[in-house]
Each structure stands twice: as C-alpha cells, then as structure tokens.
Amino acid sequence: AHQVWLNLQQTGFLPHPTPMPTLDGSAMPSVDGRHMASGHLGQLLSDVERSQGHYPITLASLNLLQHLMKGLCSPITGQSWPIPPDWAACLAFVVHEVFMDFCKWRYRNPDICNKIGFFALSIFEVVLKQSQSSQAQSAATTADKLTPAATSGSAFSLSQFLVQSLLYGEASVALLNLLSIDIDALDVDS
C-alpha cells in the first residue's frame, strides 16, 4: 500500500499539500485544508463530473483512498507505516470538497449521493480508528497519563482536524443530512 500511495502521489492525481509559510520564512505542511492543491481528481470532479451529474471517478477514488489508508494503517506484516503528509491533503479534500457539498450536487441517479456519503464516512472511520489505535499503543507503552503531547503525530492531528470539521465546522450539516438517511435507502453493494 505504501508504494502504491507514493506512485499515486507522483502522478498528481490525488490532492497534495502546498507549503504554508511560517514567520521564519520556512514552509510547513498544513492539515487545515486551506493549503492544498486538489490535484487532477479535484479538477475532474469540478469540471466534468459535477456538470454531468455522474461520479464514477469520484466514487472509485474515494474507495481507493479508503483501501489505501486501511493498508497504510494496518499492513499484513503487523507494522504500521507512518501516515504520509499528503494524506492530510486528501482528508481535507474529502471533508471540504466532497463531504461538505455532495448533497448539493446534481445526480443522474440519486443513490450515488448516498454512496459518496458512505465512502466519505468510511474514510473518516479509518482515520478515527487509526487515531484510537495510536492512542492505545501510546498508553500501553507509557505509564503516564495520555495527553495530546503524548499522542502528537499525524494520526492525532488528522483525527483532531476531522473531529473539529465534523462537529463544529460546515461539514456538520452534511453529517446531519447523511445521518437522516434511512438505512434501507443506502445500498452500497450495487
């Protein structure tokens, strides 16, 4: 999964971070979504798929992101790869460009709206589970109380970004809309 991720990032297809200037003139990556380029995926979504109301590339990309993240977080070897910094840009893209607005998009088939929401939530679940797993490992290896300083790292900051976005940001409206869907209406296998 790690090599697939690196190869995909080199193509420019997936969203990627743009440097955020700091006070000392250096640059650092940002998790907030304001400093990211949407890549070719974002261009396809905005220029082609939204205008046609048909989202095969977005659905496939969300599914791919979910599976890659699962692979990066818990490979078969039992050893977790560190989450690449580019993942923050992909998560910010899913939150800001997909999840916040997918209910407002035009659809040829209304069931696709539910599938997009499901895939976005599945990605969020992977991030939150990884954060929970990282916190449990930190708690097991230290006798100290679990503090944000003890769990700092990409999984913690990604989960914090995600929680803040879903509970207190504009994405909270999309989350409420998705939660109001009847479970029988969501058929993700087709």
N, CA, C and O of each residue as an XYZ file, in Angstrom:
760
protein
N       0.822     -1.193      0.000
C       0.000      0.000      0.000
C       0.867      1.258      0.000
O       0.530      2.264     -0.624
N       1.996      1.178      0.718
C       2.863      2.350      0.803
C       3.424      2.721     -0.572
O       3.448      3.898     -0.933
N       3.868      1.740     -1.327
C       4.428      2.019     -2.654
C       3.348      2.512     -3.614
O       3.600      3.405     -4.423
N       2.155      1.943     -3.532
C       1.032      2.403     -4.365
C       0.741      3.862     -4.054
O       0.528      4.673     -4.955
N       0.733      4.187     -2.757
C       0.474      5.569     -2.351
C       1.515      6.518     -2.947
O       1.168      7.560     -3.503
N       2.785      6.152     -2.827
C       3.854      7.003     -3.361
C       3.731      7.171     -4.873
O       3.907      8.271     -5.397
N       3.430      6.082     -5.566
C       3.267      6.164     -7.024
C       2.097      7.058     -7.410
O       2.203      7.845     -8.351
N       0.984      6.946     -6.694
C      -0.176      7.791     -6.984
C       0.136      9.261     -6.740
O      -0.281     10.117     -7.520
N       0.857      9.564     -5.676
C       1.191     10.945     -5.375
C       2.074     11.549     -6.469
O       1.963     12.736     -6.773
N       2.939     10.740     -7.052
C       3.826     11.247     -8.098
C       3.071     11.605     -9.374
O       3.550     12.420    -10.163
N       1.902     11.011     -9.588
C       1.134     11.305    -10.796
C       0.430     12.652    -10.731
O       0.077     13.219    -11.765
N       0.224     13.170     -9.521
C      -0.504     14.421     -9.363
C      -2.011     14.232     -9.388
O      -2.754     15.213     -9.409
N      -2.475     12.989     -9.385
C      -3.912     12.730     -9.439
C      -4.597     13.102     -8.126
O      -5.660     13.723     -8.128
N      -3.986     12.719     -7.011
C      -4.598     12.959     -5.707
C      -4.267     14.352     -5.190
O      -3.271     14.952     -5.593
N      -5.115     14.865     -4.288
C      -4.797     16.152     -3.651
C      -3.463     16.076     -2.921
O      -3.057     15.013     -2.451
N      -2.795     17.209     -2.834
C      -1.499     17.249     -2.161
C      -1.340     18.589     -1.458
O      -1.949     19.581     -1.859
N      -0.522     18.618     -0.407
C      -0.363     19.872      0.340
C       0.490     20.870     -0.422
O       1.386     20.504     -1.182
N       0.190     22.125     -0.199
C       1.066     23.191     -0.677
C       1.683     23.796      0.582
O       1.032     23.845      1.626
N       2.904     24.245      0.498
C       3.579     24.737      1.702
C       2.852     25.930      2.318
O       2.357     26.810      1.614
N       2.801     25.935      3.640
C       2.225     27.042      4.385
C       3.395     27.861      4.928
O       4.212     27.339      5.687
N       3.487     29.141      4.547
C       4.611     29.947      5.027
C       4.542     30.150      6.546
O       3.462     30.267      7.124
N       5.709     30.189      7.166
C       5.792     30.429      8.601
C       6.470     31.773      8.844
O       6.957     32.401      7.903
N       6.504     32.211     10.080
C       7.085     33.509     10.419
C       8.576     33.587     10.111
O       9.085     34.661      9.789
N       9.278     32.465     10.205
C      10.721     32.493      9.953
C      11.072     32.319      8.477
O      12.247     32.189      8.133
N      10.065     32.315      7.602
C      10.312     32.221      6.167
C      10.349     30.804      5.634
O      10.408     30.601      4.421
N      10.315     29.818      6.522
C      10.298     28.431      6.064
C       8.863     28.042      5.708
O       7.940     28.847      5.836
N       8.693     26.823      5.269
C       7.360     26.347      4.909
C       7.106     25.025      5.610
O       8.021     24.227      5.815
N       5.848     24.805      5.976
C       5.481     23.553      6.615
C       4.120     23.110      6.104
O       3.309     23.951      5.716
N       3.847     21.793      6.095
C       2.555     21.323      5.634
C       1.449     21.708      6.607
O       1.690     21.884      7.801
N       0.245     21.834      6.088
C      -0.899     22.213      6.901
C      -1.983     21.157      6.801
O      -2.173     20.562      5.740
N      -2.696     20.919      7.896
C      -3.767     19.933      7.907
C      -5.126     20.608      7.724
O      -6.134     19.917      7.577
N      -5.173     21.925      7.728
C      -6.454     22.617      7.763
C      -7.200     22.647      6.432
O      -8.360     23.058      6.407
N      -6.601     22.241      5.355
C      -7.276     22.219      4.072
C      -7.177     23.519      3.296
O      -7.564     23.569      2.129
N      -6.671     24.562      3.916
C      -6.545     25.831      3.208
C      -5.305     25.859      2.318
O      -5.227     26.650      1.379
N      -4.355     25.007      2.612
C      -3.111     24.970      1.850
C      -2.977     23.620      1.156
O      -2.119     22.808      1.502
N      -3.833     23.402      0.182
C      -3.779     22.148     -0.564
C      -4.159     22.412     -2.008
O      -4.915     23.330     -2.324
N      -3.609     21.578     -2.867
C      -3.996     21.583     -4.268
C      -4.862     20.343     -4.476
O      -4.529     19.264     -3.985
N      -5.949     20.488     -5.188
C      -6.897     19.371     -5.312
C      -6.449     18.304     -6.298
O      -7.094     17.261     -6.402
N      -5.379     18.536     -7.013
C      -4.867     17.545     -7.958
C      -5.822     17.333     -9.128
O      -6.806     18.055     -9.286
N      -5.517     16.343     -9.930
C      -6.356     16.046    -11.095
C      -7.737     15.548    -10.683
O      -8.717     15.758    -11.397
N      -7.809     14.886     -9.528
C      -9.100     14.415     -9.029
C     -10.050     15.586     -8.802
O     -11.213     15.532     -9.203
N      -9.565     16.628     -8.170
C     -10.395     17.814     -7.935
C     -10.831     18.474     -9.229
O     -11.961     18.947     -9.343
N      -9.934     18.505    -10.206
C     -10.283     19.090    -11.500
C     -11.349     18.278    -12.204
O     -12.293     18.839    -12.761
N     -11.207     16.955    -12.185
C     -12.217     16.092    -12.802
C     -13.576     16.239    -12.115
O     -14.617     16.285    -12.771
N     -13.546     16.309    -10.800
C     -14.787     16.444    -10.044
C     -15.491     17.753    -10.386
O     -16.690     17.759    -10.668
N     -14.762     18.849    -10.364
C     -15.404     20.147    -10.596
C     -15.705     20.412    -12.066
O     -16.745     20.992    -12.381
N     -14.826     20.004    -12.966
C     -15.014     20.335    -14.375
C     -15.880     19.347    -15.145
O     -16.591     19.740    -16.070
N     -15.830     18.083    -14.779
C     -16.516     17.066    -15.578
C     -17.689     16.438    -14.836
O     -18.832     16.517    -15.284
N     -17.401     15.825    -13.714
C     -18.421     15.005    -13.058
C     -19.591     15.822    -12.512
O     -20.743     15.432    -12.699
N     -19.330     16.924    -11.856
C     -20.445     17.726    -11.325
C     -21.335     18.255    -12.432
O     -22.555     18.301    -12.277
N     -20.748     18.649    -13.531
C     -21.569     19.181    -14.629
C     -22.418     18.102    -15.284
O     -23.500     18.392    -15.795
N     -21.941     16.858    -15.274
C     -22.681     15.762    -15.881
C     -23.603     15.046    -14.890
O     -24.515     14.330    -15.303
N     -23.375     15.233    -13.599
C     -24.179     14.548    -12.600
C     -23.859     13.066    -12.496
O     -24.675     12.275    -12.022
N     -22.675     12.701    -12.940
C     -22.237     11.303    -12.965
C     -20.846     11.256    -12.337
O     -19.967     12.008    -12.758
N     -20.616     10.379    -11.324
C     -19.424     10.443    -10.482
C     -18.628      9.145    -10.397
O     -18.261      8.746     -9.292
N     -18.348      8.480    -11.487
C     -17.612      7.213    -11.375
C     -16.177      7.391    -10.878
O     -15.683      6.550    -10.127
N     -15.510      8.450    -11.276
C     -14.118      8.656    -10.862
C     -14.059      9.030     -9.384
O     -13.181      8.563     -8.659
N     -14.977      9.856     -8.942
C     -15.014     10.235     -7.529
C     -15.296      9.021     -6.654
O     -14.631      8.823     -5.637
N     -16.266      8.212     -7.038
C     -16.582      7.003     -6.265
C     -15.392      6.055     -6.211
O     -15.040      5.552     -5.144
N     -14.783      5.817     -7.345
C     -13.626      4.910     -7.388
C     -12.455      5.473     -6.581
O     -11.748      4.725     -5.906
N     -12.251      6.783     -6.650
C     -11.146      7.405     -5.914
C     -11.377      7.357     -4.413
O     -10.442      7.103     -3.654
N     -12.601      7.596     -3.976
C     -12.908      7.509     -2.547
C     -12.717      6.083     -2.039
O     -12.189      5.865     -0.948
N     -13.150      5.126     -2.838
C     -12.971      3.718     -2.478
C     -11.473      3.384     -2.401
O     -11.032      2.707     -1.472
N     -10.707      3.858     -3.369
C      -9.261      3.640     -3.374
C      -8.593      4.286     -2.156
O      -7.752      3.665     -1.506
N      -8.962      5.520     -1.850
C      -8.390      6.196     -0.686
C      -8.678      5.424      0.602
O      -7.812      5.288      1.466
N      -9.889      4.929      0.712
C     -10.264      4.153      1.901
C      -9.385      2.907      2.031
O      -8.860      2.620      3.107
N      -9.230      2.176      0.933
C      -8.440      0.943      0.977
C      -6.951      1.215      1.183
O      -6.276      0.467      1.889
N      -6.441      2.276      0.574
C      -5.031      2.621      0.779
C      -4.774      3.013      2.221
O      -3.763      2.625      2.806
N      -5.680      3.775      2.787
C      -5.493      4.186      4.177
C      -5.545      2.988      5.110
O      -4.764      2.903      6.058
N      -6.455      2.069      4.850
C      -6.509      0.848      5.654
C      -5.189      0.090      5.528
O      -4.659     -0.412      6.519
N      -4.667      0.009      4.318
C      -3.403     -0.689      4.088
C      -2.227      0.000      4.743
O      -1.316     -0.663      5.239
N      -2.233      1.328      4.752
C      -1.147      2.066      5.383
C      -1.197      1.956      6.895
O      -0.160      1.962      7.558
N      -2.397      1.855      7.438
C      -2.547      1.832      8.895
C      -2.350      0.451      9.490
O      -1.891      0.333     10.626
N      -2.681     -0.579      8.760
C      -2.561     -1.922      9.346
C      -2.170     -2.937      8.283
O      -2.983     -3.782      7.909
N      -0.933     -2.867      7.791
C      -0.499     -3.836      6.799
C      -0.437     -5.249      7.382
O      -0.449     -5.440      8.598
N      -0.372     -6.210      6.501
C      -0.376     -7.621      6.885
C       0.789     -7.944      7.813
O       0.681     -8.839      8.651
N       1.893     -7.229      7.673
C       3.072     -7.508      8.483
C       2.865     -7.169      9.950
O       3.679     -7.545     10.794
N       1.789     -6.465     10.261
C       1.532     -6.073     11.638
C       2.255     -4.807     12.039
O       2.199     -4.390     13.196
N       2.933     -4.198     11.089
C       3.687     -2.984     11.361
C       3.015     -1.841     10.598
O       2.762     -1.963      9.400
N       2.730     -0.753     11.269
C       2.073      0.381     10.621
C       3.102      1.291      9.968
O       4.133      1.606     10.562
N       2.816      1.707      8.752
C       3.626      2.722      8.095
C       3.215      4.061      8.679
O       2.063      4.223      9.082
N       4.119      5.020      8.735
C       3.678      6.348      9.151
C       2.744      6.911      8.081
O       2.933      6.669      6.888
N       1.756      7.648      8.513
C       0.810      8.226      7.564
C       1.530      9.331      6.809
O       2.072     10.245      7.430
N       1.546      9.266      5.478
C       2.247     10.287      4.698
C       1.610     11.660      4.883
O       0.397     11.751      5.077
N       2.407     12.736      4.827
C       1.855     14.084      4.966
C       0.809     14.388      3.891
O      -0.114     15.169      4.122
N       0.955     13.774      2.727
C      -0.012     14.022      1.656
C      -1.402     13.512      2.011
O      -2.396     13.955      1.435
N      -1.471     12.580      2.961
C      -2.780     12.075      3.367
C      -3.628     13.186      3.974
O      -4.848     13.194      3.813
N      -2.984     14.131      4.679
C      -3.721     15.256      5.268
C      -4.446     16.042      4.185
O      -5.589     16.459      4.377
N      -3.788     16.244      3.052
C      -4.427     16.972      1.950
C      -5.590     16.176      1.383
O      -6.623     16.745      1.030
N      -5.427     14.860      1.296
C      -6.528     14.023      0.796
C      -7.705     14.047      1.758
O      -8.856     14.122      1.329
N      -7.428     13.986      3.048
C      -8.513     14.043      4.030
C      -9.205     15.403      3.983
O     -10.433     15.478      4.025
N      -8.423     16.472      3.897
C      -9.021     17.811      3.797
C      -9.864     17.929      2.534
O     -10.929     18.546      2.559
N      -9.403     17.349      1.434
C     -10.177     17.355      0.192
C     -11.497     16.619      0.375
O     -12.546     17.108     -0.045
N     -11.451     15.447      1.001
C     -12.676     14.668      1.213
C     -13.643     15.449      2.096
O     -14.846     15.464      1.834
N     -13.129     16.096      3.136
C     -14.011     16.863      4.030
C     -14.562     18.094      3.325
O     -15.775     18.299      3.287
N     -13.674     18.915      2.765
C     -14.085     20.225      2.246
C     -14.707     20.192      0.853
O     -15.685     20.892      0.592
N     -14.151     19.391     -0.029
C     -14.613     19.405     -1.416
C     -15.684     18.366     -1.712
O     -16.509     18.557     -2.605
N     -15.673     17.266     -0.964
C     -16.630     16.194     -1.224
C     -17.729     16.198     -0.174
O     -18.894     16.435     -0.494
N     -17.371     15.939      1.065
C     -18.369     15.695      2.100
C     -19.255     16.907      2.375
O     -20.460     16.754      2.578
N     -18.681     18.104      2.384
C     -19.478     19.282      2.719
C     -20.518     19.616      1.660
O     -21.542     20.220      1.978
N     -20.281     19.236      0.411
C     -21.160     19.676     -0.670
C     -21.851     18.561     -1.438
O     -22.675     18.849     -2.305
N     -21.548     17.301     -1.155
C     -22.056     16.240     -2.016
C     -23.585     16.192     -2.062
O     -24.150     15.758     -3.066
N     -24.257     16.620     -1.015
C     -25.731     16.614     -1.020
C     -26.302     17.675     -1.954
O     -27.464     17.592     -2.352
N     -25.495     18.668     -2.304
C     -25.953     19.766     -3.171
C     -25.683     19.500     -4.646
O     -26.179     20.231     -5.504
N     -24.904     18.467     -4.955
C     -24.544     18.190     -6.335
C     -25.748     17.671     -7.107
O     -26.728     17.200     -6.529
N     -25.648     17.769     -8.407
C     -26.671     17.229     -9.311
C     -26.336     15.764     -9.569
O     -25.176     15.415     -9.788
N     -27.364     14.906     -9.542
C     -27.159     13.470     -9.737
C     -28.116     12.931    -10.792
O     -29.306     13.246    -10.791
N     -27.581     12.118    -11.684
C     -28.431     11.357    -12.607
C     -29.163     10.271    -11.831
O     -30.338      9.998    -12.076
N     -28.456      9.662    -10.897
C     -29.001      8.596    -10.065
C     -28.878      9.036     -8.605
O     -27.761      9.164     -8.104
N     -29.992      9.270     -7.910
C     -29.932      9.760     -6.529
C     -29.221      8.812     -5.558
O     -28.725      9.264     -4.526
N     -29.159      7.522     -5.857
C     -28.476      6.571     -4.977
C     -26.973      6.846     -4.897
O     -26.325      6.493     -3.912
N     -26.434      7.466     -5.919
C     -24.993      7.770     -5.940
C     -24.658      8.771     -4.834
O     -23.567      8.718     -4.267
N     -25.566      9.666     -4.527
C     -25.353     10.634     -3.443
C     -25.083      9.890     -2.134
O     -24.154     10.232     -1.403
N     -25.885      8.887     -1.846
C     -25.706      8.105     -0.623
C     -24.383      7.347     -0.632
O     -23.731      7.230      0.406
N     -23.982      6.834     -1.786
C     -22.720      6.091     -1.880
C     -21.522      7.007     -1.627
O     -20.568      6.613     -0.956
N     -21.572      8.213     -2.158
C     -20.479      9.158     -1.937
C     -20.373      9.473     -0.453
O     -19.273      9.503      0.099
N     -21.498      9.705      0.188
C     -21.500      9.951      1.627
C     -20.973      8.766      2.404
O     -20.220      8.933      3.363
N     -21.364      7.565      1.997
C     -20.892      6.350      2.664
C     -19.384      6.207      2.544
O     -18.715      5.906      3.533
N     -18.838      6.416      1.352
C     -17.390      6.286      1.171
C     -16.632      7.338      1.977
O     -15.587      7.044      2.558
N     -17.155      8.561      2.012
C     -16.502      9.602      2.810
C     -16.496      9.207      4.284
O     -15.475      9.338      4.960
N     -17.629      8.725      4.782
C     -17.691      8.297      6.187
C     -16.764      7.112      6.453
O     -16.190      7.002      7.537
N     -16.618      6.239      5.482
C     -15.710      5.095      5.642
C     -14.264      5.557      5.780
O     -13.503      4.992      6.565
N     -13.885      6.575      5.026
C     -12.540      7.155      5.143
C     -12.368      7.775      6.527
O     -11.328      7.607      7.164
N     -13.385      8.486      6.984
C     -13.317      9.103      8.303
C     -13.166      8.035      9.390
O     -12.430      8.223     10.359
N     -13.863      6.928      9.217
C     -13.779      5.836     10.186
C     -12.355      5.291     10.272
O     -11.861      5.016     11.365
N     -11.698      5.135      9.130
C     -10.324      4.628      9.118
C      -9.403      5.578      9.888
O      -8.567      5.132     10.674
N      -9.554      6.872      9.663
C      -8.713      7.856     10.348
C      -8.956      7.809     11.851
O      -8.010      7.826     12.638
N     -10.208      7.750     12.244
C     -10.517      7.749     13.677
C     -10.077      6.456     14.351
O      -9.624      6.478     15.495
N     -10.204      5.329     13.653
C      -9.737      4.059     14.226
C      -8.221      4.055     14.371
O      -7.700      3.551     15.366
N      -7.505      4.609     13.396
C      -6.050      4.677     13.473
C      -5.632      5.546     14.644
O      -4.684      5.219     15.358
N      -6.325      6.637     14.841
C      -6.025      7.522     15.959
C      -6.261      6.795     17.275
O      -5.447      6.885     18.194
N      -7.360      6.085     17.365
C      -7.683      5.332     18.571
C      -6.620      4.262     18.834
O      -6.208      4.056     19.975
N      -6.185      3.590     17.782
C      -5.152      2.563     17.900
C      -3.826      3.172     18.346
O      -3.139      2.603     19.194
N      -3.461      4.323     17.782
C      -2.214      5.002     18.156
C      -2.252      5.429     19.615
O      -1.257      5.314     20.330
N      -3.404      5.920     20.051
C      -3.529      6.340     21.444
C      -3.425      5.140     22.379
O      -2.812      5.240     23.441
N      -4.010      4.018     22.003
C      -3.944      2.815     22.834
C      -2.507      2.316     22.936
O      -2.073      1.896     24.009
N      -1.755      2.357     21.813
C      -0.362      1.927     21.842
C       0.470      2.856     22.713
O       1.339      2.395     23.453
N       0.214      4.162     22.634
C       0.946      5.113     23.473
C       0.650      4.872     24.942
O       1.551      4.931     25.779
N      -0.606      4.602     25.258
C      -0.989      4.364     26.648
C      -0.350      3.077     27.168
O       0.012      2.990     28.341
N      -0.217      2.102     26.316
C       0.369      0.825     26.736
C       1.874      0.935     26.945
O       2.436      0.214     27.769
N       2.533      1.827     26.211
C       3.989      1.912     26.318
C       4.456      2.924     27.350
O       5.628      2.922     27.729
N       3.555      3.796     27.814
C       3.958      4.758     28.834
C       3.055      4.608     30.043
O       1.873      4.288     29.913
N       3.613      4.838     31.208
C       2.818      4.762     32.435
C       2.155      6.103     32.723
O       1.304      6.205     33.606
N       2.552      7.140     31.965
C       1.974      8.461     32.179
C       0.562      8.525     31.639
O       0.119      7.676     30.866
N      -0.117      9.551     32.070
C      -1.463      9.812     31.569
C      -1.388     10.167     30.092
O      -0.421     10.787     29.648
N      -2.397      9.780     29.334
C      -2.439     10.070     27.904
C      -2.756     11.542     27.710
O      -3.809     12.018     28.133
N      -1.856     12.254     27.077
C      -2.059     13.678     26.824
C      -1.888     13.920     25.345
O      -1.300     13.097     24.644
N      -2.404     15.060     24.850
C      -2.189     15.356     23.434
C      -0.713     15.370     23.059
O      -0.364     15.015     21.934
N       0.162     15.775     23.980
C       1.594     15.785     23.671
C       2.106     14.367     23.480
O       3.001     14.131     22.669
N       1.537     13.413     24.232
C       1.993     12.033     24.117
C       1.496     11.373     22.847
O       2.066     10.381     22.393
N       0.441     11.917     22.274
C      -0.117     11.310     21.071
C       0.065     12.188     19.855
O      -0.574     11.968     18.826
N       0.932     13.182     19.962
C       1.093     14.054     18.810
C       1.669     13.259     17.660
O       2.392     12.283     17.862
N       1.355     13.669     16.492
C       1.763     12.952     15.300
C       0.670     13.061     14.274
O      -0.356     13.698     14.517
N       0.875     12.451     13.136
C      -0.069     12.629     12.041
C      -1.442     12.070     12.355
O      -2.444     12.693     12.003
N      -1.526     10.898     13.015
C      -2.836     10.313     13.296
C      -3.624     11.201     14.236
O      -4.826     11.393     14.049
N      -2.953     11.751     15.255
C      -3.647     12.611     16.205
C      -4.119     13.885     15.533
O      -5.275     14.273     15.702
N      -3.273     14.537     14.789
C      -3.665     15.800     14.166
C      -4.734     15.589     13.104
O      -5.617     16.431     12.937
N      -4.663     14.478     12.387
C      -5.702     14.195     11.398
C      -7.037     13.938     12.081
O      -8.074     14.416     11.620
N      -7.018     13.196     13.162
C      -8.278     12.923     13.851
C      -8.830     14.193     14.478
O     -10.041     14.412     14.456
N      -7.968     15.030     15.035
C      -8.434     16.288     15.608
C      -9.045     17.180     14.530
O     -10.104     17.775     14.734
N      -8.376     17.270     13.390
C      -8.915     18.034     12.268
C     -10.282     17.495     11.865
O     -11.218     18.261     11.636
N     -10.389     16.178     11.780
C     -11.632     15.545     11.366
C     -12.750     15.796     12.366
O     -13.861     16.155     11.975
N     -12.473     15.613     13.639
C     -13.494     15.840     14.676
C     -13.941     17.296     14.668
O     -15.137     17.581     14.727
N     -12.995     18.207     14.596
C     -13.353     19.630     14.561
C     -14.219     19.962     13.348
O     -15.189     20.712     13.462
N     -13.871     19.409     12.197
C     -14.629     19.679     10.970
C     -16.041     19.114     11.037
O     -17.005     19.769     10.641
N     -16.152     17.877     11.547
C     -17.454     17.209     11.554
C     -18.381     17.713     12.657
O     -19.601     17.699     12.493
N     -17.821     18.153     13.766
C     -18.675     18.589     14.865
C     -18.910     20.093     14.897
O     -19.993     20.545     15.271
N     -17.909     20.863     14.510
C     -18.009     22.306     14.677
C     -17.903     23.088     13.379
O     -18.152     24.294     13.367
N     -17.542     22.436     12.296
C     -17.367     23.132     11.028
C     -18.594     23.001     10.141
O     -19.635     22.488     10.551
N     -18.441     23.476      8.926
C     -19.536     23.418      7.961
C     -19.893     21.985      7.582
O     -21.003     21.727      7.119
N     -18.969     21.056      7.773
C     -19.240     19.657      7.447
C     -20.273     19.035      8.383
O     -20.813     17.970      8.085
N     -20.552     19.686      9.508
C     -21.542     19.142     10.452
C     -22.928     19.072      9.826
O     -23.704     18.172     10.149
N     -23.248     19.993      8.948
C     -24.556     19.974      8.265
C     -24.649     18.755      7.355
O     -25.679     18.082      7.320
N     -23.588     18.473      6.628
C     -23.581     17.294      5.757
C     -23.684     16.014      6.573
O     -24.354     15.065      6.166
N     -23.026     15.987      7.719
C     -23.103     14.815      8.584
C     -24.536     14.597      9.068
O     -25.024     13.466      9.054
N     -25.205     15.646      9.489
C     -26.602     15.527      9.926
C     -27.506     15.072      8.783
O     -28.399     14.249      8.987
N     -27.279     15.606      7.582
C     -28.075     15.177      6.424
C     -27.884     13.693      6.147
O     -28.848     12.981      5.865
N     -26.657     13.232      6.226
C     -26.372     11.834      5.954
C     -26.953     10.926      7.042
O     -27.445      9.836      6.748
N     -26.894     11.370      8.277
C     -27.438     10.574      9.369
C     -28.961     10.452      9.301
O     -29.540      9.539      9.889
N     -29.595     11.358      8.594
C     -31.054     11.308      8.493
C     -31.539     10.365      7.397
O     -32.746     10.182      7.236
N     -30.620      9.762      6.640
C     -30.992      8.842      5.560
C     -31.436      7.527      6.159
O     -30.805      7.019      7.087
N     -32.500      6.978      5.645
C     -32.978      5.666      6.069
C     -31.938      4.624      5.648
O     -31.485      4.626      4.503
N     -31.566      3.748      6.557
C     -30.524      2.748      6.288
C     -30.893      1.851      5.106
O     -30.010      1.398      4.378
N     -32.170      1.595      4.911
C     -32.607      0.770      3.780
C     -32.355      1.471      2.448
O     -32.233      0.815      1.414
N     -32.277      2.808      2.470
C     -32.040      3.559      1.236
C     -30.578      3.474      0.795
O     -30.260      3.787     -0.352
N     -29.706      3.061      1.679
C     -28.276      3.012      1.387
C     -27.892      1.597      0.986
O     -27.787      0.712      1.834
N     -27.684      1.386     -0.306
C     -27.276      0.087     -0.833
C     -25.939      0.276     -1.516
O     -25.889      0.614     -2.699
N     -24.846      0.062     -0.784
C     -23.513      0.356     -1.309
C     -22.926     -0.776     -2.143
O     -21.867     -0.606     -2.747
N     -23.581     -1.912     -2.186
C     -23.042     -3.030     -2.947
C     -23.302     -2.927     -4.439
O     -22.604     -3.566     -5.227
N     -24.270     -2.156     -4.839
C     -24.583     -2.095     -6.274
C     -23.837     -0.987     -6.962
O     -23.987     -0.799     -8.169
